[in-house]
Every structure is written in structure tokens, then in C-alpha cells.
Amino acid sequence: MLEFNFNKYVDKFINPEDRNKYLTQKKDIINKFLSSDMIGWTNEIDDNLVERMINLSNKVKKNSSCLVVIGIGGSFLGSYAVKEMLGNYFNDSSFKVIYAGTTLSSKYMNELLNYLETIDFTVNVISKSGTTMETSITYELIKELMKRKYNLDEIKERIIITTDKEKGTLRREVEEEGYEDFIIPDDIGGRYSIVTPAHLFPLAFNIDIKEFISGLTNGKKYLEQAYEYAVCRKCLFDAGKTVENFVSYEENMYYFTEWLKQLFGESEGKDGKGIFPVSTIHTRDLHSLGQFIQEGNKIIFETFFKVNSSNVVSYKNTDLHFINNVVLDSVQKAHFDGCVPCNLVTIEKVCEYSVGELMYFYMLSAAFSSLLFGVNPFDQPGVEVYKKEVKENLRML
Ligand code: PA5
């Protein structure tokens, strides 16, 4: 269950007329949202597909000690964020899932290839376009290693491709080589693809994806709050707060805030508009960026994530989690007094279901926020510009 507070430490910064103006646009914004041809992520997830993902993950576990997921951006961040939030810090007995394709660092690649020499693994390459450079290079390098290590039949068992249903080189490879495949539907963009096999399949190895999907589906009930949050963000932007800091008091939510940065950054940051998303993990970042937030340039507003229940660790007869949340409450108040508005999202307990709800709430909010700015939430023309430039410069390869 999620709870929201977009008032307590926010109201005095918001012009009530602005708020009313945006609230009265609700019907119009929701109609625009519903008329988009990129909201496939609001559709139900097919039960047969879910069974297929679970069965295939069980099959892979039999011949591999590791799944290597290759993908970047919207084909990486969602499942990585969930894996981190629901995993253990130490004493990790889960099936090993490692991620590659997010860097061109040759140190990383060299160590990865050396490591993969020593184990049996399966690869899941994920790219909607099938042409993303980082993904392609990593996949080719790992495939070369597989060709040295495995025969053709074994390779066929060990490559799983997740891509568009018709377009791109990966789709052609599926057709030519007969690899197992999953589809990223046309009407779902990368950063909204948490509901697709791009994320659900890698997650099926270690988490109860049925529970997670149930949370995603039930996230729909937060439509009103998602709109209210979008209005609050827009009013704060109008009041000169052009940076949103996502604040977590749990280390394992770091990649969730990375996912949020992509979601808002790519959805909203267009036509010279948008709120710049950043994140801090407390309490450690209070000792680095805390000073700036409290007393620096007043362009920041914050959204805090509070987790209600956690493991009990007692410190001098007091629950450590209680102390962590006392710090959270105190920091919100201090920042508010320092002219930094603070929203609050409370998560009763971090589990498959609540993470699903939270992600769905945020996808709705990002879409509504972008529409309030008057930009298309579902394209990313700026990302394509850099991809094109790199291609030009690497033409000789
Ligand atoms: O959100 C997006 O659409 C992008 O961030 C893409 O996910 C990212 O560029 C990777 O693209 P692809 O899945 O085509 O390899």
C-alpha cells in the first residue's frame, strides 16, 4: 500500500490559482493520455506469457549458473531497480543475474569475458530497436566467446532475444537462427516497458513476478494521486523549483531512483522544458549534498520515500528503522524551513506487490507531468541525436 502527502511541506510554495488551473485541466490531460498510441503498458499482461517466462527461467537454471542480461536505458533500468530493491545485501542465495551492455569500458568487458570463460551461462539480449550500439557491441563480444566455448546446438539453447516483433537485426537473427524470443510491443516505449518481458523475464529468475504484476495492475487505482502529484510538480516548477531530488533512506532504492531519473528525464525534458531529476541516498548524502540542499541555490524541491516496516535491529533499546525515519521526518522539516518543498511517498513494506504499485504510479505521473508541460511523454528525439552522431563517427568500423 502507498500513501502520499503533496501538501504538508509544499503548500506555502504553491500558488493556489496555478493549482486550480492545472486541476481543471485534468479531463483534458487524461483524454490526451488515453488517445496516445503508446500506452500499451496500461493493458493487461497475458497469463500464458507469464507462464512461458517462468518456465523458461526454470529451464535456464538447469544448464546455467548465471543469466547475462544485455541492455541499456529502458531495456535495463527497470529490472535492475526491482532486483536491487527486493534482493539481499549479503548472504545472497538467489540465482545469479548479471547485467552488461551499459558501459563501453574495456576494463569491465575484459573482466566480464574472463569471468564468463569460467562458468556456464545463458544470454538474454534486450533491445527494442535492435540497433543500440552498447548492446550490439556487448552482445557480439559475448557471442564470440560463446562460439569458442559451446557448439551450435548449445548456443541455440543459450541465447534468448527480447526485441520488436518485426524490425531490427535481432528480429532477423531470431528468424535465421531460431533462438527463443520475447516481444517488446510496438505501443510500449523503453522506459515504460517494465510490464514487458524486457524486465519480467530477467526478474522471473528470482522474484514472484505474478505478485509484482498484480502490484503493477493495481497501481491503476492511484490515478488521482498521480495527477495530483503531476500538478504539484508543475506548480513547483512555475514557482522556480526546476530540480526534483528523489530521496531514499534505503541504500537498495538507489537504482529505483536511477529508473525515475530516466523516466522523468526522457519523458519531460524536451523543447527546452522539464524538471531536472536528481537523487540522493540518506543519510550518507546528507554529509555531501545536504549543505547545498539546505542553504544553496533554491531551485530544488524533493520527493522523499519513506518505508514504514523493516527488519528489527535494536540500538540502545530503540528500533534502528525508527531512528532512520526520525531522521527522515527531521530532514524534511529542516529542508522545508530552508525553502525546499518536500513531497512524501510512504511505502508500507517493500515487497513485489508494493514495488509494482509504486512503478505504475510513477509511470502515470511521468506521463501526466509531461502532458502538463505540453510535451510528448513517449518519444526521446534527443537520445536519437547522440546515437546518430556516434554511428557517423564509427562508420569506418
Ligand atoms: O526509453 C527509451 O526508449 C530508451 O532509453 C531506450 O530504452 C534505450 O535507448 C535502449 O534502446 P533499445 O531498447 O532500442 O536498445
Coordinates of C-alpha atoms and ligand atoms in Angstrom, one line a residue:
M1 CA 0.0 0.0 0.0
L2 CA 1.2 3.5 -0.8
E3 CA 0.4 6.8 0.9
F4 CA 1.1 10.3 -0.4
N5 CA 1.5 13.7 1.0
F6 CA 1.8 16.5 -1.5
N7 CA 0.7 19.3 0.9
K8 CA 2.3 19.3 4.3
Y9 CA 5.7 20.6 3.3
V10 CA 4.8 22.0 0.0
D11 CA 1.7 24.2 0.1
K12 CA 3.3 27.6 1.0
F13 CA 5.4 27.4 -2.2
I14 CA 2.4 26.8 -4.5
N15 CA 0.1 29.5 -5.9
P16 CA -3.4 28.2 -5.3
E17 CA -4.6 29.7 -8.6
D18 CA -2.0 27.7 -10.5
R19 CA -3.0 24.6 -8.7
N20 CA -6.7 25.1 -9.6
K21 CA -5.8 25.9 -13.2
Y22 CA -4.0 22.6 -13.6
L23 CA -6.6 20.7 -11.7
T24 CA -9.3 21.9 -14.0
Q25 CA -7.2 20.6 -17.0
K26 CA -7.5 17.1 -15.6
K27 CA -10.1 15.7 -18.0
D28 CA -8.3 17.2 -21.0
I29 CA -4.9 15.8 -19.9
I30 CA -6.4 12.3 -19.2
N31 CA -8.1 12.3 -22.6
K32 CA -4.8 13.2 -24.3
F33 CA -3.1 10.4 -22.4
L34 CA -5.8 7.9 -23.4
S35 CA -5.6 8.9 -27.1
S36 CA -1.9 8.2 -27.2
D37 CA -0.9 5.1 -29.3
M38 CA 2.0 4.5 -26.8
I39 CA 0.0 3.3 -23.7
G40 CA 0.2 -0.4 -24.3
W41 CA 1.7 -0.6 -20.8
T42 CA -1.8 0.0 -19.4
N43 CA -3.1 -3.2 -21.0
E44 CA -3.4 -6.5 -19.1
I45 CA -0.5 -8.8 -19.1
D46 CA -1.1 -12.1 -20.8
D47 CA -1.2 -15.1 -18.3
N48 CA 0.3 -17.5 -20.9
L49 CA 3.2 -15.2 -21.5
V50 CA 3.8 -15.1 -17.7
E51 CA 3.8 -18.9 -17.6
R52 CA 6.2 -19.0 -20.5
M53 CA 8.7 -16.6 -18.8
I54 CA 8.6 -18.6 -15.6
N55 CA 9.0 -22.0 -17.4
L56 CA 11.9 -20.7 -19.5
S57 CA 13.7 -19.2 -16.4
N58 CA 13.4 -22.7 -14.8
K59 CA 14.8 -24.3 -17.9
V60 CA 17.8 -21.9 -18.0
K61 CA 18.5 -22.6 -14.3
K62 CA 19.2 -26.3 -15.2
N63 CA 22.0 -25.7 -17.6
S64 CA 23.4 -22.3 -16.5
S65 CA 24.7 -20.9 -13.2
C66 CA 24.2 -17.3 -14.5
L67 CA 22.0 -15.3 -16.8
V68 CA 23.7 -12.4 -18.5
V69 CA 21.3 -9.6 -19.3
I70 CA 22.5 -7.3 -22.1
G71 CA 20.6 -4.0 -22.5
I72 CA 20.7 -0.3 -21.7
G73 CA 18.4 2.6 -20.7
G74 CA 14.8 1.4 -20.8
S75 CA 16.0 -2.1 -21.6
F76 CA 18.0 -2.2 -18.3
L77 CA 17.0 0.1 -15.5
G78 CA 13.6 -1.3 -14.6
S79 CA 14.5 -4.9 -13.9
Y80 CA 17.8 -3.9 -12.3
A81 CA 16.0 -1.5 -9.9
V82 CA 13.5 -4.1 -8.9
K83 CA 16.2 -6.8 -8.4
E84 CA 18.1 -4.4 -6.2
M85 CA 15.1 -3.4 -4.1
L86 CA 14.0 -6.9 -3.5
G87 CA 17.4 -8.6 -3.1
N88 CA 19.6 -9.1 -0.1
Y89 CA 22.8 -7.2 0.5
F90 CA 24.8 -10.2 1.8
N91 CA 24.2 -13.9 2.0
D92 CA 22.7 -13.8 -1.4
S93 CA 21.4 -17.3 -2.4
S94 CA 19.5 -16.0 -5.4
F95 CA 20.2 -17.2 -9.0
K96 CA 23.0 -15.1 -10.4
V97 CA 21.8 -12.5 -12.9
I98 CA 24.4 -10.1 -14.1
Y99 CA 23.9 -7.1 -16.3
A100 CA 26.1 -6.0 -19.2
G101 CA 25.8 -3.5 -22.1
T102 CA 25.6 -0.4 -20.0
T103 CA 29.2 0.6 -20.5
L104 CA 31.9 0.6 -23.2
S105 CA 34.6 0.3 -20.5
S106 CA 37.2 -2.3 -21.8
K107 CA 38.2 -3.0 -18.2
Y108 CA 34.7 -4.0 -17.4
M109 CA 34.3 -6.0 -20.6
N110 CA 37.7 -7.8 -20.1
E111 CA 36.8 -8.9 -16.6
L112 CA 33.3 -9.9 -17.7
L113 CA 34.6 -12.1 -20.5
N114 CA 37.2 -13.6 -18.3
Y115 CA 34.6 -14.4 -15.7
L116 CA 32.2 -15.9 -18.3
E117 CA 35.0 -18.2 -19.5
T118 CA 34.8 -20.0 -16.2
I119 CA 31.0 -20.6 -15.9
D120 CA 28.1 -21.9 -17.8
F121 CA 25.7 -19.1 -18.7
T122 CA 22.8 -18.0 -20.9
V123 CA 22.4 -14.6 -22.5
N124 CA 19.2 -12.5 -22.7
V125 CA 19.9 -9.7 -25.1
I126 CA 17.2 -6.9 -24.9
S127 CA 16.8 -4.1 -27.4
K128 CA 13.6 -2.8 -28.8
S129 CA 15.3 -1.2 -31.8
G130 CA 17.8 -4.0 -32.1
T131 CA 20.4 -1.4 -33.1
T132 CA 21.6 0.2 -29.9
M133 CA 25.4 0.4 -30.1
E134 CA 26.4 -0.5 -26.5
T135 CA 24.0 -3.5 -26.6
S136 CA 25.2 -4.7 -30.0
I137 CA 28.9 -4.5 -29.2
T138 CA 28.5 -6.3 -25.9
Y139 CA 26.3 -9.0 -27.5
E140 CA 28.8 -9.5 -30.3
L141 CA 31.8 -9.9 -27.9
I142 CA 29.9 -12.4 -25.7
K143 CA 28.7 -14.3 -28.8
E144 CA 32.4 -14.7 -29.9
L145 CA 33.2 -16.1 -26.6
M146 CA 30.2 -18.5 -26.8
K147 CA 31.3 -19.7 -30.2
R148 CA 34.7 -20.7 -28.7
K149 CA 33.0 -22.3 -25.7
Y150 CA 29.8 -24.0 -27.0
N151 CA 28.7 -25.9 -30.1
L152 CA 25.9 -24.5 -32.3
D153 CA 23.2 -26.5 -30.6
E154 CA 24.3 -25.4 -27.2
I155 CA 24.5 -21.8 -28.4
K156 CA 20.9 -22.0 -29.6
E157 CA 19.9 -23.2 -26.1
R158 CA 21.7 -20.3 -24.5
I159 CA 20.6 -17.2 -26.4
I160 CA 17.2 -15.5 -25.7
I161 CA 16.3 -12.4 -27.6
T162 CA 13.8 -9.7 -26.5
T163 CA 13.1 -7.2 -29.2
D164 CA 10.5 -5.7 -31.6
K165 CA 8.1 -8.2 -33.3
E166 CA 9.2 -7.3 -36.8
K167 CA 12.0 -4.7 -37.0
G168 CA 15.8 -4.8 -36.4
T169 CA 18.8 -7.1 -36.7
L170 CA 17.9 -9.0 -33.5
R171 CA 14.5 -10.0 -35.0
R172 CA 16.3 -11.2 -38.2
E173 CA 18.6 -13.2 -36.0
V174 CA 15.7 -14.9 -34.3
E175 CA 14.2 -15.8 -37.7
E176 CA 17.5 -17.1 -39.1
E177 CA 18.9 -18.9 -36.0
G178 CA 15.6 -20.0 -34.3
Y179 CA 16.6 -18.5 -30.9
E180 CA 14.0 -18.3 -28.1
D181 CA 12.4 -14.8 -28.2
F182 CA 10.2 -12.4 -26.5
I183 CA 8.4 -9.3 -28.0
I184 CA 8.5 -5.7 -26.8
P185 CA 5.2 -4.4 -28.2
D186 CA 5.2 -1.5 -30.6
D187 CA 3.0 0.6 -28.3
I188 CA 5.3 0.5 -25.3
G189 CA 8.5 2.7 -25.1
G190 CA 11.7 1.6 -23.3
R191 CA 11.2 3.4 -20.0
Y192 CA 7.5 2.2 -19.8
S193 CA 8.5 -1.4 -20.6
I194 CA 8.6 -2.7 -17.0
V195 CA 5.3 -4.6 -17.9
T196 CA 7.0 -6.5 -20.7
P197 CA 9.4 -9.5 -20.9
A198 CA 12.2 -6.9 -21.2
H199 CA 12.1 -6.8 -17.4
L200 CA 9.7 -9.5 -16.3
F201 CA 11.8 -12.3 -17.8
P202 CA 15.1 -11.4 -16.0
L203 CA 13.0 -10.9 -12.8
A204 CA 11.3 -14.3 -13.2
F205 CA 14.6 -15.9 -12.1
N206 CA 14.4 -14.6 -8.5
I207 CA 11.2 -12.8 -7.7
D208 CA 7.5 -13.7 -7.7
I209 CA 6.6 -11.9 -11.0
K210 CA 2.9 -12.8 -10.5
E211 CA 2.8 -10.8 -7.3
F212 CA 4.8 -8.0 -9.0
I213 CA 2.4 -7.9 -11.9
S214 CA -0.5 -7.8 -9.5
G215 CA 1.0 -4.7 -7.9
L216 CA 1.5 -3.1 -11.4
T217 CA -2.1 -3.8 -12.3
N218 CA -3.4 -2.4 -9.0
G219 CA -1.2 0.7 -9.5
K220 CA -4.1 2.0 -11.7
K221 CA -6.0 2.8 -8.5
Y222 CA -3.5 5.7 -7.9
L223 CA -4.6 7.6 -11.0
E224 CA -6.0 10.5 -8.9
Q225 CA -2.8 10.8 -6.8
A226 CA -0.6 10.5 -9.9
Y227 CA -2.4 13.5 -11.4
E228 CA -2.3 15.4 -8.1
Y229 CA 1.5 14.8 -7.9
A230 CA 2.0 15.9 -11.5
V231 CA 0.1 19.1 -10.7
C232 CA 2.2 19.7 -7.6
R233 CA 5.4 19.3 -9.6
K234 CA 4.2 21.7 -12.3
C235 CA 3.2 24.3 -9.7
L236 CA 6.6 24.0 -8.0
F237 CA 8.3 24.4 -11.4
D238 CA 6.3 27.5 -12.1
A239 CA 7.5 28.8 -8.7
G240 CA 11.1 28.4 -9.8
K241 CA 11.8 24.9 -8.4
T242 CA 13.3 23.4 -11.5
V243 CA 15.1 20.5 -10.0
E244 CA 13.5 17.5 -8.3
N245 CA 15.6 15.5 -5.8
F246 CA 14.3 11.9 -5.2
V247 CA 15.3 11.0 -1.7
S248 CA 15.6 7.5 -0.3
Y249 CA 16.6 6.2 3.2
E250 CA 17.2 2.7 1.9
E251 CA 20.5 2.0 0.0
N252 CA 18.8 -0.6 -2.1
M253 CA 16.5 2.0 -3.6
Y254 CA 19.4 3.7 -5.4
Y255 CA 18.6 2.1 -8.8
F256 CA 14.9 2.8 -8.3
T257 CA 15.8 6.5 -8.2
E258 CA 18.0 5.9 -11.4
W259 CA 14.9 4.5 -13.1
L260 CA 13.0 7.6 -12.0
K261 CA 15.6 9.8 -13.5
Q262 CA 15.3 8.2 -16.8
L263 CA 11.5 8.1 -16.6
F264 CA 11.2 11.8 -16.0
G265 CA 14.3 12.9 -17.8
E266 CA 13.4 11.3 -21.1
S267 CA 9.6 11.9 -20.8
E268 CA 9.7 15.5 -19.8
G269 CA 13.0 17.0 -21.0
K270 CA 12.0 18.4 -24.4
D271 CA 11.5 21.7 -26.2
G272 CA 13.6 23.5 -23.5
K273 CA 11.1 22.3 -20.8
G274 CA 11.0 19.9 -17.9
I275 CA 12.2 19.4 -14.3
F276 CA 15.8 18.1 -13.9
P277 CA 15.7 14.9 -11.9
V278 CA 18.4 14.0 -9.4
S279 CA 18.6 11.7 -6.4
T280 CA 20.3 11.4 -3.0
I281 CA 20.5 8.4 -0.7
H282 CA 20.4 9.3 3.0
T283 CA 21.8 9.5 5.4
R284 CA 25.1 9.3 3.5
D285 CA 24.4 12.1 1.0
L286 CA 23.4 14.4 3.8
H287 CA 27.1 14.6 4.5
S288 CA 27.9 15.6 0.9
L289 CA 24.9 17.3 -0.8
G290 CA 23.0 18.2 2.4
Q291 CA 24.7 21.5 2.7
F292 CA 23.7 22.6 -0.8
I293 CA 20.1 21.5 -0.5
Q294 CA 19.7 23.2 2.9
E295 CA 21.4 26.5 2.1
G296 CA 22.4 26.6 -1.6
N297 CA 20.6 27.8 -4.7
K298 CA 16.8 27.5 -4.1
I299 CA 16.0 25.7 -7.3
I300 CA 15.3 22.3 -5.7
F301 CA 12.2 20.5 -4.4
E302 CA 12.3 17.0 -3.1
T303 CA 10.2 13.8 -3.0
F304 CA 11.0 11.6 -0.1
F305 CA 10.4 7.8 0.0
K306 CA 9.6 6.5 3.5
V307 CA 9.4 2.8 4.2
N308 CA 7.1 2.0 7.2
S309 CA 8.1 -1.5 8.2
S310 CA 11.5 -3.1 8.1
N311 CA 13.7 -5.7 9.9
V312 CA 14.1 -5.0 13.6
V313 CA 17.5 -4.1 14.7
S314 CA 17.7 -2.7 18.2
Y315 CA 20.1 0.1 19.1
K316 CA 20.1 1.1 22.8
N317 CA 16.5 -0.3 23.1
T318 CA 15.3 1.7 20.2
D319 CA 14.5 0.3 16.7
L320 CA 17.1 1.4 14.2
H321 CA 14.5 1.7 11.5
F322 CA 12.5 4.1 13.8
I323 CA 15.7 6.2 14.1
N324 CA 16.1 6.2 10.3
N325 CA 12.6 7.5 9.9
V326 CA 13.0 10.1 12.7
V327 CA 16.0 11.4 10.6
L328 CA 13.8 11.5 7.5
D329 CA 11.0 13.4 9.3
S330 CA 13.5 15.9 10.7
V331 CA 15.3 16.4 7.4
Q332 CA 12.0 17.1 5.7
K333 CA 11.2 19.8 8.3
A334 CA 14.7 21.3 8.1
H335 CA 14.7 21.4 4.3
F336 CA 11.2 22.9 4.3
D337 CA 12.3 25.6 6.7
G338 CA 15.3 26.2 4.3
C339 CA 12.8 26.9 1.4
V340 CA 13.0 23.4 -0.1
P341 CA 9.4 22.0 -0.6
C342 CA 9.2 18.3 0.2
N343 CA 6.7 15.7 -1.0
L344 CA 6.3 12.4 0.7
V345 CA 5.5 8.9 -0.7
T346 CA 5.1 6.2 2.0
I347 CA 5.5 2.5 1.2
E348 CA 4.1 0.3 3.9
K349 CA 6.5 -2.6 3.2
V350 CA 9.0 -3.1 0.3
C351 CA 7.7 -6.3 -1.5
E352 CA 6.9 -7.4 -5.0
Y353 CA 3.4 -6.1 -4.8
S354 CA 4.2 -2.6 -3.5
V355 CA 7.2 -2.1 -5.9
G356 CA 4.8 -2.9 -8.7
E357 CA 2.3 -0.3 -7.4
L358 CA 5.0 2.3 -7.0
M359 CA 6.3 1.9 -10.5
Y360 CA 2.9 2.1 -12.1
F361 CA 2.1 5.2 -10.1
Y362 CA 5.3 6.8 -11.3
M363 CA 4.7 5.9 -15.0
L364 CA 1.3 7.5 -14.8
S365 CA 2.8 10.6 -13.0
A366 CA 5.6 11.0 -15.6
A367 CA 3.1 10.8 -18.4
F368 CA 0.7 13.3 -16.8
S369 CA 3.6 15.6 -15.9
S370 CA 4.9 15.7 -19.5
L371 CA 1.4 16.4 -20.8
L372 CA 1.1 19.3 -18.4
F373 CA 4.3 20.7 -19.8
G374 CA 2.8 20.2 -23.3
V375 CA 5.4 17.7 -24.5
N376 CA 5.1 14.1 -25.8
P377 CA 5.9 11.7 -22.8
F378 CA 6.7 8.8 -25.1
D379 CA 9.4 9.9 -27.5
Q380 CA 13.1 10.6 -26.9
P381 CA 14.4 12.5 -30.0
G382 CA 17.4 13.8 -28.1
V383 CA 18.7 10.3 -27.4
E384 CA 18.4 9.5 -31.1
V385 CA 20.6 12.6 -31.9
Y386 CA 23.6 11.2 -30.0
K387 CA 23.1 7.7 -31.3
K388 CA 23.2 9.1 -34.9
E389 CA 26.3 11.1 -34.2
V390 CA 28.2 8.1 -32.8
K391 CA 27.1 6.0 -35.8
E392 CA 28.5 8.6 -38.2
N393 CA 31.8 8.8 -36.3
L394 CA 32.2 5.0 -36.1
R395 CA 31.2 4.4 -39.8
M396 CA 34.7 3.2 -40.6
L397 CA 34.3 0.1 -38.3
Ligands
PA5_1 O1 13.4 4.7 -23.0 C1 13.9 4.5 -24.1 O2 13.3 4.3 -25.1 C2 15.5 4.5 -24.3 O3 16.1 4.8 -23.1 C3 15.9 3.1 -24.7 O4 15.3 2.1 -23.9 C4 17.4 2.9 -24.8 O5 17.9 3.9 -25.7 C5 17.7 1.5 -25.4 O6 17.0 1.3 -26.6 P1 16.8 -0.2 -27.2 O7 15.9 -0.9 -26.3 O8 16.2 0.1 -28.5 O9 18.2 -0.8 -27.3

